CSV table of C-alpha atoms and ligand atoms in Angstrom, one decimal:
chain,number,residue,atom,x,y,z
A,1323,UNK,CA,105.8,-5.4,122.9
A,1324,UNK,CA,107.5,-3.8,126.0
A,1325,UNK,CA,111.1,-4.1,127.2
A,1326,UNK,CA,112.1,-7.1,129.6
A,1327,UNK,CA,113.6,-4.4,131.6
A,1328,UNK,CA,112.1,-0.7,132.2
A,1329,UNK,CA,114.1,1.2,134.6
A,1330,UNK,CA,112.6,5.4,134.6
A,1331,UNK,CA,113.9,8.0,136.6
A,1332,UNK,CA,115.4,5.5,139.5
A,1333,UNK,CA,116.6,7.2,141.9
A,1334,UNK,CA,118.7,5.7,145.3
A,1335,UNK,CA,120.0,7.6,148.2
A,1336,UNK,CA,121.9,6.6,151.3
A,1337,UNK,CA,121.7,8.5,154.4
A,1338,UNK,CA,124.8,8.2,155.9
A,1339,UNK,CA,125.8,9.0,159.4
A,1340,UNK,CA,128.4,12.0,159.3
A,1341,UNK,CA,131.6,11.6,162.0
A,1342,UNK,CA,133.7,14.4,163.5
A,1343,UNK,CA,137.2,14.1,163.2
A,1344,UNK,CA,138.9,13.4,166.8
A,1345,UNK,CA,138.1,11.3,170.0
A,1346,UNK,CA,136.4,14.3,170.6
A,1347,UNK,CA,134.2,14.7,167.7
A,1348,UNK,CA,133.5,11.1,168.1
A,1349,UNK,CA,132.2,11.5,171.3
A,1350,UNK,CA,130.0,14.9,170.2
A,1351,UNK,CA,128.9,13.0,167.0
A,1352,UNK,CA,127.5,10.0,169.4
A,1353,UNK,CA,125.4,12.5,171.3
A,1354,UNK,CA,124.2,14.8,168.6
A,1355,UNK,CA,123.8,12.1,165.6
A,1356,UNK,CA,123.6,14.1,162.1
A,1357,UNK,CA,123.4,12.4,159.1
A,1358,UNK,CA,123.9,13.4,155.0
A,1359,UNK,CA,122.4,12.4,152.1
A,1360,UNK,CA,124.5,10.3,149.5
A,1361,UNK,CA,122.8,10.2,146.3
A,1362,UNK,CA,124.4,7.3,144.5
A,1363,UNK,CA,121.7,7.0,141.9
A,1364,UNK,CA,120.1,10.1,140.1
A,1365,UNK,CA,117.5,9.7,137.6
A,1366,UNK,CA,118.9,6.4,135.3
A,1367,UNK,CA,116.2,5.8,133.0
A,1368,UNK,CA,116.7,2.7,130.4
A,1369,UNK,CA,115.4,-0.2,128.5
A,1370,UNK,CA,116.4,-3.3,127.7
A,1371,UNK,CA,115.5,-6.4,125.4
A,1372,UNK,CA,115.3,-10.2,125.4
A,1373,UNK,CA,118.8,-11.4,124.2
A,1374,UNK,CA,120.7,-7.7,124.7
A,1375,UNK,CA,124.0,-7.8,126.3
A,1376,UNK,CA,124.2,-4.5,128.3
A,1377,UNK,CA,127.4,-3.4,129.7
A,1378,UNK,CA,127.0,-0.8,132.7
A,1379,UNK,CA,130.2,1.7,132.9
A,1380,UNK,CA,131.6,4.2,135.2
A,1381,UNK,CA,134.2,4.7,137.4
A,1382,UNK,CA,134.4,3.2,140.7
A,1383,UNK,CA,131.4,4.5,143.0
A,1384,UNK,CA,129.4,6.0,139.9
A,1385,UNK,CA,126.2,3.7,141.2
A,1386,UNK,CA,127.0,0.7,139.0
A,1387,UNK,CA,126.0,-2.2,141.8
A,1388,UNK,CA,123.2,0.2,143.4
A,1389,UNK,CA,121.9,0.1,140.0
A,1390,UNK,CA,121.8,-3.9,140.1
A,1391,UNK,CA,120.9,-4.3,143.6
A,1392,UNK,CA,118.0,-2.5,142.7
A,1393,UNK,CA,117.4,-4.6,139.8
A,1394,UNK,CA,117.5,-7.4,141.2
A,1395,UNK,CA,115.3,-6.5,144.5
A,1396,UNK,CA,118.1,-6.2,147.3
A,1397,UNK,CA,117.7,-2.7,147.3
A,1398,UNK,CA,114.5,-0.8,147.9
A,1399,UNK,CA,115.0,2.6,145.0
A,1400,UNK,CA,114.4,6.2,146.7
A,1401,UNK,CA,112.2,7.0,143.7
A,1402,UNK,CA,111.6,6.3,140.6
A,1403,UNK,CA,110.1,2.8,138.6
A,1404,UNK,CA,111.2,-0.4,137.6
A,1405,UNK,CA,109.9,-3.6,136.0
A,1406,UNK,CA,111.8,-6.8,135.5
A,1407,UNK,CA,109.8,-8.9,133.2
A,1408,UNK,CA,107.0,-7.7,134.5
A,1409,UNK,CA,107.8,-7.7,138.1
A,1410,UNK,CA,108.9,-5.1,140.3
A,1411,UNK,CA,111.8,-6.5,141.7
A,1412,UNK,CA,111.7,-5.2,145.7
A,1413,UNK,CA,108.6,-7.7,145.8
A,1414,UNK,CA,110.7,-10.9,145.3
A,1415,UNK,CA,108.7,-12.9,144.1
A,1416,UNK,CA,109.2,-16.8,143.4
A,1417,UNK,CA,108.2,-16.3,139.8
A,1418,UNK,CA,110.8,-13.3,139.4
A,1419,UNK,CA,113.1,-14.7,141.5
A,1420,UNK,CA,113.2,-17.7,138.9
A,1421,UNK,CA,113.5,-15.6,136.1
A,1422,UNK,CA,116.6,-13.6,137.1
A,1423,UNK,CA,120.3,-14.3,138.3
A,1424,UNK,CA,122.9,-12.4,139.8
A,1425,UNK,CA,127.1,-13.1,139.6
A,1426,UNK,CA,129.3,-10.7,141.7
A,1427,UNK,CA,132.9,-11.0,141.4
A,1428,UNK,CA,133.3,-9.6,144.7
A,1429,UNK,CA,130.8,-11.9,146.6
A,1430,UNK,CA,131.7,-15.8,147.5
A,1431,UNK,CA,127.7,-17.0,146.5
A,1432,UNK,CA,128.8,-20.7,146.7
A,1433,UNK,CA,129.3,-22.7,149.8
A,1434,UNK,CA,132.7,-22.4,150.7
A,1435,UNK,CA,133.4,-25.7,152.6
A,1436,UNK,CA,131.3,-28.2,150.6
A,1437,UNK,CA,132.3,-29.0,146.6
A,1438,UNK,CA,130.2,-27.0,144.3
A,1439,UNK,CA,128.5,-30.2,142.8
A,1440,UNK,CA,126.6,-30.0,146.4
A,1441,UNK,CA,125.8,-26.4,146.0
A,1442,UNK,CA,124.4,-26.9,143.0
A,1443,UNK,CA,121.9,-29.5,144.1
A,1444,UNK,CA,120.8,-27.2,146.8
A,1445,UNK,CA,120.3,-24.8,143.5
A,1446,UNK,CA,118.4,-27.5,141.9
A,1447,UNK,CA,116.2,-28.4,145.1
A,1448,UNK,CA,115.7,-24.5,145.5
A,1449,UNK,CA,114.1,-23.4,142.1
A,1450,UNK,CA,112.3,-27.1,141.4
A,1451,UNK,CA,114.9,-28.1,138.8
A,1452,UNK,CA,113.5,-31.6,137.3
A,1453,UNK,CA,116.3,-34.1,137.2
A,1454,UNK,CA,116.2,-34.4,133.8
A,1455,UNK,CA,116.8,-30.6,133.2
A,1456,UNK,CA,119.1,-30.8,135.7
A,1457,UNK,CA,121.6,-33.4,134.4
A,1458,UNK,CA,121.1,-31.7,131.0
A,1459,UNK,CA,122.0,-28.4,132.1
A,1460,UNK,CA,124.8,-28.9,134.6
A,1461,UNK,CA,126.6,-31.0,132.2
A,1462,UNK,CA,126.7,-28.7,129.5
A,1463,UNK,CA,127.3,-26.0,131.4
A,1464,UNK,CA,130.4,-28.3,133.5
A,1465,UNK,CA,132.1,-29.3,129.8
A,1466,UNK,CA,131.3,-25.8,128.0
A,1467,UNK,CA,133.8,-23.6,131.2
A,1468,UNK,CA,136.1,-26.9,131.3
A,1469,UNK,CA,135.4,-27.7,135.0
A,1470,UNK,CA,134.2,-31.0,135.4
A,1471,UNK,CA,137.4,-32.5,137.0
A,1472,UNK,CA,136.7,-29.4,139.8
A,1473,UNK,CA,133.2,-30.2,140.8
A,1474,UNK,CA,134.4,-32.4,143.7
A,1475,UNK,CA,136.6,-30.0,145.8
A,1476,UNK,CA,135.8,-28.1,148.4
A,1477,UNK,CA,135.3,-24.5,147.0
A,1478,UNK,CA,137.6,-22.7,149.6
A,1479,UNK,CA,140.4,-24.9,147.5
A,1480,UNK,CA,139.5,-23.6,144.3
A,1481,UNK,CA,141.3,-21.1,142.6
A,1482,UNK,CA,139.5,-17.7,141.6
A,1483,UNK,CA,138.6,-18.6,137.9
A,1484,UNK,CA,137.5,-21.9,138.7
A,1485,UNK,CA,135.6,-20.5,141.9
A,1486,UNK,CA,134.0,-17.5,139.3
A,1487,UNK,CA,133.3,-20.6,136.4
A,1488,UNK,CA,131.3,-22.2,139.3
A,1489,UNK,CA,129.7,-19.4,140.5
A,1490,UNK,CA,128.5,-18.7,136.8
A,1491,UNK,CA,127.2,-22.6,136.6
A,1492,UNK,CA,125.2,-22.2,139.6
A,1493,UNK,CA,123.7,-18.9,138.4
A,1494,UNK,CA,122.2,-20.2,135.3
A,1495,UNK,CA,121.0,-23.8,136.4
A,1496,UNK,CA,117.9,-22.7,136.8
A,1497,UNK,CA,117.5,-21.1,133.1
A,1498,UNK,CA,117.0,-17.3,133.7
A,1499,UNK,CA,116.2,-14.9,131.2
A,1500,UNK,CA,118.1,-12.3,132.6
A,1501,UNK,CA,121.7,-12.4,134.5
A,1502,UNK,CA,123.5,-10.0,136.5
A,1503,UNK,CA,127.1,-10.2,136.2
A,1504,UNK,CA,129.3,-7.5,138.3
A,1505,UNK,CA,132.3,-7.8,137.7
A,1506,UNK,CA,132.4,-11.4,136.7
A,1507,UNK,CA,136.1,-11.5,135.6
A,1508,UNK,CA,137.3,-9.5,138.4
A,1509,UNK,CA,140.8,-10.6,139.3
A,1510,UNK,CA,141.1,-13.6,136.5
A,1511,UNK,CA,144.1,-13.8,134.4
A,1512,UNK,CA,143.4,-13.1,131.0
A,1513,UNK,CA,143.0,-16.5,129.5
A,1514,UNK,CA,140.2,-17.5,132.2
A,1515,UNK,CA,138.7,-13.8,131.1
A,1516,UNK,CA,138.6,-14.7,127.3
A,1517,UNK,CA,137.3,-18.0,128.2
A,1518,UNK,CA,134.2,-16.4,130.4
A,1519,UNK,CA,134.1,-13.6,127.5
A,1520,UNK,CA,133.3,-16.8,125.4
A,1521,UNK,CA,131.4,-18.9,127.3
A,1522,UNK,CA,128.8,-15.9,127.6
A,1523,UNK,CA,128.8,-14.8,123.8
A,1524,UNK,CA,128.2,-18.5,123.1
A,1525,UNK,CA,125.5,-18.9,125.8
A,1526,UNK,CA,124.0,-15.6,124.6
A,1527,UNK,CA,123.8,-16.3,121.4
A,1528,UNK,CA,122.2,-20.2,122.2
A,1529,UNK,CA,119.6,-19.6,124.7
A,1530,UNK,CA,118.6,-15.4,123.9
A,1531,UNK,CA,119.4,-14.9,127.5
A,1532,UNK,CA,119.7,-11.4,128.1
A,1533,UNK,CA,123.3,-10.2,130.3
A,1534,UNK,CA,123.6,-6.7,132.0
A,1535,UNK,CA,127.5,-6.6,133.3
A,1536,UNK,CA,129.5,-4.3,134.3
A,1537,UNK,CA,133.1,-4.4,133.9
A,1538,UNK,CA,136.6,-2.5,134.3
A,1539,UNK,CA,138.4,-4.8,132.0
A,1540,UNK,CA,137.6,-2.4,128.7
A,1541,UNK,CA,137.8,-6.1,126.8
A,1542,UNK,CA,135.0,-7.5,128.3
A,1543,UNK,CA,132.7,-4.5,127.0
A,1544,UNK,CA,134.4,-4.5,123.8
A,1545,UNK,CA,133.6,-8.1,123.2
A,1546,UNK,CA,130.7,-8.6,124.7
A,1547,UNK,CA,128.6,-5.4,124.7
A,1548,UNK,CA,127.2,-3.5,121.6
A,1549,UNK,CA,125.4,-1.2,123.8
A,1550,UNK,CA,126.6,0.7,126.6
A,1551,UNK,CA,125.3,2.6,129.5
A,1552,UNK,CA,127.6,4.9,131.3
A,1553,UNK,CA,127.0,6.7,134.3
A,1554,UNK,CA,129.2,9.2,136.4
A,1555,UNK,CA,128.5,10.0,139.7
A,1556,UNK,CA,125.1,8.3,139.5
A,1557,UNK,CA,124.0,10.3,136.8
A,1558,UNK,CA,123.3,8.9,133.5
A,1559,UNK,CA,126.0,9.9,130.6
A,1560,UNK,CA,125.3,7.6,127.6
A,1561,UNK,CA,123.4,4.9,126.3
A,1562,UNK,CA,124.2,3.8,123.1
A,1563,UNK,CA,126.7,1.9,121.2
A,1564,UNK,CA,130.2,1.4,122.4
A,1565,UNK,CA,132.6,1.8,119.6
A,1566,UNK,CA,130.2,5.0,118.6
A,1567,UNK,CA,131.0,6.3,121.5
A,1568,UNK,CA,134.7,5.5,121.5
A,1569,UNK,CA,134.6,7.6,117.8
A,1570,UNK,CA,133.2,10.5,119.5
A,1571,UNK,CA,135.8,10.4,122.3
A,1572,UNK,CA,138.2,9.8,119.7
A,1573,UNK,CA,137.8,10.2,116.0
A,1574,UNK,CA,141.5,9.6,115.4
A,1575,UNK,CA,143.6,7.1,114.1
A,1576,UNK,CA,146.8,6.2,114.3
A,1577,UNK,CA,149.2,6.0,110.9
A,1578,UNK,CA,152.6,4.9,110.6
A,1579,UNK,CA,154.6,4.6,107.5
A,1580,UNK,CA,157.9,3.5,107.0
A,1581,UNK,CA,159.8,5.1,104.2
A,1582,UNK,CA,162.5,2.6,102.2
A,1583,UNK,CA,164.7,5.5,102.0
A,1584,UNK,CA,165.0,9.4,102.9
A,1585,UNK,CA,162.3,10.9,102.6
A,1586,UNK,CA,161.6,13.9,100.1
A,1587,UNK,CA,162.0,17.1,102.8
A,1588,UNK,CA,159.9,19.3,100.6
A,1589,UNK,CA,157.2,16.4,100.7
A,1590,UNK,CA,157.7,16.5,104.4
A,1591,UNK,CA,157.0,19.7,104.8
A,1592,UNK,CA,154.1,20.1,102.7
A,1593,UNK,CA,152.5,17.3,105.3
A,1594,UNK,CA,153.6,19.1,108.2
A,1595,UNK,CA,151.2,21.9,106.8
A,1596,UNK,CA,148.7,19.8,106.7
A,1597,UNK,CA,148.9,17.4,109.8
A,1598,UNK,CA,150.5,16.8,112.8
A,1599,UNK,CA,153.0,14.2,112.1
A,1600,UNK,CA,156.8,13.3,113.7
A,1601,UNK,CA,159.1,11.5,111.4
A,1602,UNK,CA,161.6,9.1,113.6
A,1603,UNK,CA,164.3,7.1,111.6
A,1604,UNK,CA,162.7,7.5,108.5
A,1605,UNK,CA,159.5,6.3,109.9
A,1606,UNK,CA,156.4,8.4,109.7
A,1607,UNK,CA,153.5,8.9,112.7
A,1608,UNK,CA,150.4,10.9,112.0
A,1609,UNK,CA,147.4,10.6,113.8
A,1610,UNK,CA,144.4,12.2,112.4
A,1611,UNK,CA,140.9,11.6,111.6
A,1612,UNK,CA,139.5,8.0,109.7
A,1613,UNK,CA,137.9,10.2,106.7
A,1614,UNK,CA,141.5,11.4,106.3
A,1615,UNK,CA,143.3,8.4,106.0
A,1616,UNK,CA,142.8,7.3,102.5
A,1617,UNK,CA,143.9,10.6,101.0
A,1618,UNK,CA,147.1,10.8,103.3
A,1619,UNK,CA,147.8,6.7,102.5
A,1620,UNK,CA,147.3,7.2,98.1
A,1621,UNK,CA,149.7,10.6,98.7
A,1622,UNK,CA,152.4,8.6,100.9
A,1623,UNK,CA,152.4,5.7,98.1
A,1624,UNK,CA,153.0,7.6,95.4
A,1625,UNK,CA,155.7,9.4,96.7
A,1626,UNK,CA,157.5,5.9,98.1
A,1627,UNK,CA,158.0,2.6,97.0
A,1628,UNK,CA,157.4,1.2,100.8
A,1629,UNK,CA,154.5,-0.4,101.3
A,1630,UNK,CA,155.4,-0.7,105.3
A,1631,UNK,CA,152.2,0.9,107.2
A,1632,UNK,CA,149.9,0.3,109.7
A,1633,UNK,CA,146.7,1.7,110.9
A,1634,UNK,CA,145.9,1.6,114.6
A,1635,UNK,CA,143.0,3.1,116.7
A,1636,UNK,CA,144.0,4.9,119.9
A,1637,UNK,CA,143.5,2.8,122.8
A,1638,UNK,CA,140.0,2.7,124.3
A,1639,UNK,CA,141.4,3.0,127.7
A,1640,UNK,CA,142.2,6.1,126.7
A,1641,UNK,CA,139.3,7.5,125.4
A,1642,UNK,CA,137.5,6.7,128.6
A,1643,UNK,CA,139.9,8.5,130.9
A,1644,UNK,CA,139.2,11.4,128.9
A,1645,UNK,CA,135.7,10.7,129.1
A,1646,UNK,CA,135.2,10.6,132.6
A,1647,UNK,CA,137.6,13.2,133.0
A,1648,UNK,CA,135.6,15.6,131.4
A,1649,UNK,CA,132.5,14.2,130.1
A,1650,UNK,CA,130.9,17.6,129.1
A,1651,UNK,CA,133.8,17.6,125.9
A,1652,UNK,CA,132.5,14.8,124.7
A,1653,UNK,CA,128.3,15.0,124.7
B,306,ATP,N1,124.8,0.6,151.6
B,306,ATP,C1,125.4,1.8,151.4
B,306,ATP,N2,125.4,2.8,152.2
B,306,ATP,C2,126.0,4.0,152.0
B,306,ATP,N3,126.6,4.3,150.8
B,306,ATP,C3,126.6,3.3,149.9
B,306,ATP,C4,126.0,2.0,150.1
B,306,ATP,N4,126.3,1.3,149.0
B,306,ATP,C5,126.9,2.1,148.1
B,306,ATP,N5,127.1,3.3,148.7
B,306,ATP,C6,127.8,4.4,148.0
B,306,ATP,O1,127.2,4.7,146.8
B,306,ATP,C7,128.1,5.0,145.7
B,306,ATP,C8,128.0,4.1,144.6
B,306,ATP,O2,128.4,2.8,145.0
B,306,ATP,P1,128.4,1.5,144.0
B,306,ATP,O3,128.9,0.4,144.8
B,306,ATP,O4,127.1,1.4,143.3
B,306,ATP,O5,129.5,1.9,142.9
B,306,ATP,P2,130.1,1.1,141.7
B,306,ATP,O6,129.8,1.9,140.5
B,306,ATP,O7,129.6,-0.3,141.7
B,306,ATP,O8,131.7,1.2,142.0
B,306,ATP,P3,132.8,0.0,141.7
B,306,ATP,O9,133.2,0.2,140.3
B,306,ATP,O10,133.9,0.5,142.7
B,306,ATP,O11,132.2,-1.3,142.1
B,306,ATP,C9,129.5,5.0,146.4
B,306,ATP,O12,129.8,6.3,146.8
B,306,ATP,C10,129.2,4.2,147.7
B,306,ATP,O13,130.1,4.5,148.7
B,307,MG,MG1,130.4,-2.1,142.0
């Protein structure tokens, strides 16, 4: 059976009109127009199916919403193919159209001066919602993001996590098999995050609807996404699993052990041969590699009593810096 979503070698560039500095070069640059090319999509080629969560990375500008705009048909692609349960997407189509939804944590997609009960009927009159799916759906949907004492107010008076809970309502009303969702928790403190982070594994899960988001929030991909596609000035970097990745980035833990007493200096030094390690206040910090840490742990509890220690892995945040910093390290 083929993918729900087939995206090869999509390619989109902007021509964008190219000003001279100064009132003069303004003035030049009106008479003599020149334009460059901006290519913020090179070659992205991927797959995706039914019921996958797929979180889309990069850093700001790396093509992430030209990717879903062109997903989702509101951009035409330069080159390159894509088919969205069967569609190609720049057609629009009802039937596509009814298939698909798109959430953009930048983008006000409700009504702003009418409640969002109201926009969701207009939803419901727009895709041919029967009432009886209708009542069904937008109740569950109302109790499961805790907003039912909300759907009366104008949205303008909302705040942003119960604007963003209604904008996810109205996107899934209709029952799509596949949602957008860029940057859905944008701006949201982090309980309203965790909720939306649940609300979409539980929906997920329940109805095998398929989610490609993107995200900056590194807990949302963690969470949410097994699979990962990252790109970097357009260009694809990976596409595979995310806490692989984070292990290549990364391979290292982080051990501390806290001695009861002194520790043994000639045991000290023997480690310090071995790893890298800082001893502060009798407490002990190595990091080194996973495969590593059983040896180091039996060694450290035979020489001490303590049985104070910890094992951390090195923030994720911090493994993509250095990813994106210098991507070629890592691949
Ligand atoms: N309509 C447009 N015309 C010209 N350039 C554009 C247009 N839309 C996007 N771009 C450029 O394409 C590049 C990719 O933009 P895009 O919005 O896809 O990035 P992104 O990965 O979503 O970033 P962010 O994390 O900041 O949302 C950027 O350099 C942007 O300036
Ligand atoms: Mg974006």
């Amino acid at each position: 059976m083929s993918a729900l979503i087939q995206v090869k070698n999509l390619k989109k560039s902007f021509k964008i009109f190219k000003r001279n500095p100064g009132l003069k070069g303004a003035v030049k640059s009106f008479f003599n127009r020149q334009y460059e090319e901006l290519c913020a999509v090179k070659n992205c080629s991927f797959d995706v199916d039914k019921g996958e969560i797929i979180g889309i990375l990069g850093e700001n500008g790396a093509g992430k919403t030209t990717l879903i705009k062109m997903m989702v048909g509101l951009l035409h692609p330069t080159s390159g193919s894509l088919l969205i349960n069967n569609y190609n997407p720049w057609e629009r189509k009802n039937q596509f159209l009814k298939n698909i939804s798109i959430v953009m944590g930048q983008k006000n997609q409700l009504w702003w001066d009418i409640p969002a009960s109201e926009s969701f009927l207009l939803n419901k009159s727009i895709y041919n919602i029967s009432d009886r799916d209708y009542n069904t759906r937008m109740n569950e949907l109302v109790d499961l993001l805790g907003v039912r004492e909300k759907l009366n107010i104008q949205v303008r008076r909302l705040s942003l996590g119960e604007r963003m809970k209604m904008e996810i309502i109205a996107a899934l009303l209709h029952n799509p098999s596949i949602v957008f969702l860029d940057e859905p928790t944008l701006g949201l403190d982090v309980i309203s995050q965790s909720k939306i982070r649940d609300f979409i594994r539980k929906y997920n899960r329940e109805n095998k609807t398929t989610f490609i988001i993107t995200s900056h929030y590194i807990k949302d991909i963690q969470e949410l996404c097994e699979r990962v596609y990252v790109i970097h000035k357009g260009k694809e970097l990976y596409d595979g699993n995310f806490n692989e990745l984070i292990k290549k980035i990364n391979p290292k833990s982080k051990l501390s052990f806290e001695f009861n007493e002194e520790p043994n200096q000639d045991f000290i030094k023997e480690l310090k041969n071995t790893y890298n390690i800082s001893l502060i206040n009798n407490q002990l910090f190595i990091e080194l590699e996973d495969d590593k840490i059983k040896n180091l742990l039996t060694q450290l509890l035979r020489h001490s009593s303590s049985r104070k220690f910890s094992i951390e892995e090195l923030p994720v945040e911090e493994a993509m810096k250095a990813f994106f910093t210098n991507p070629d390290l890592f691949l």
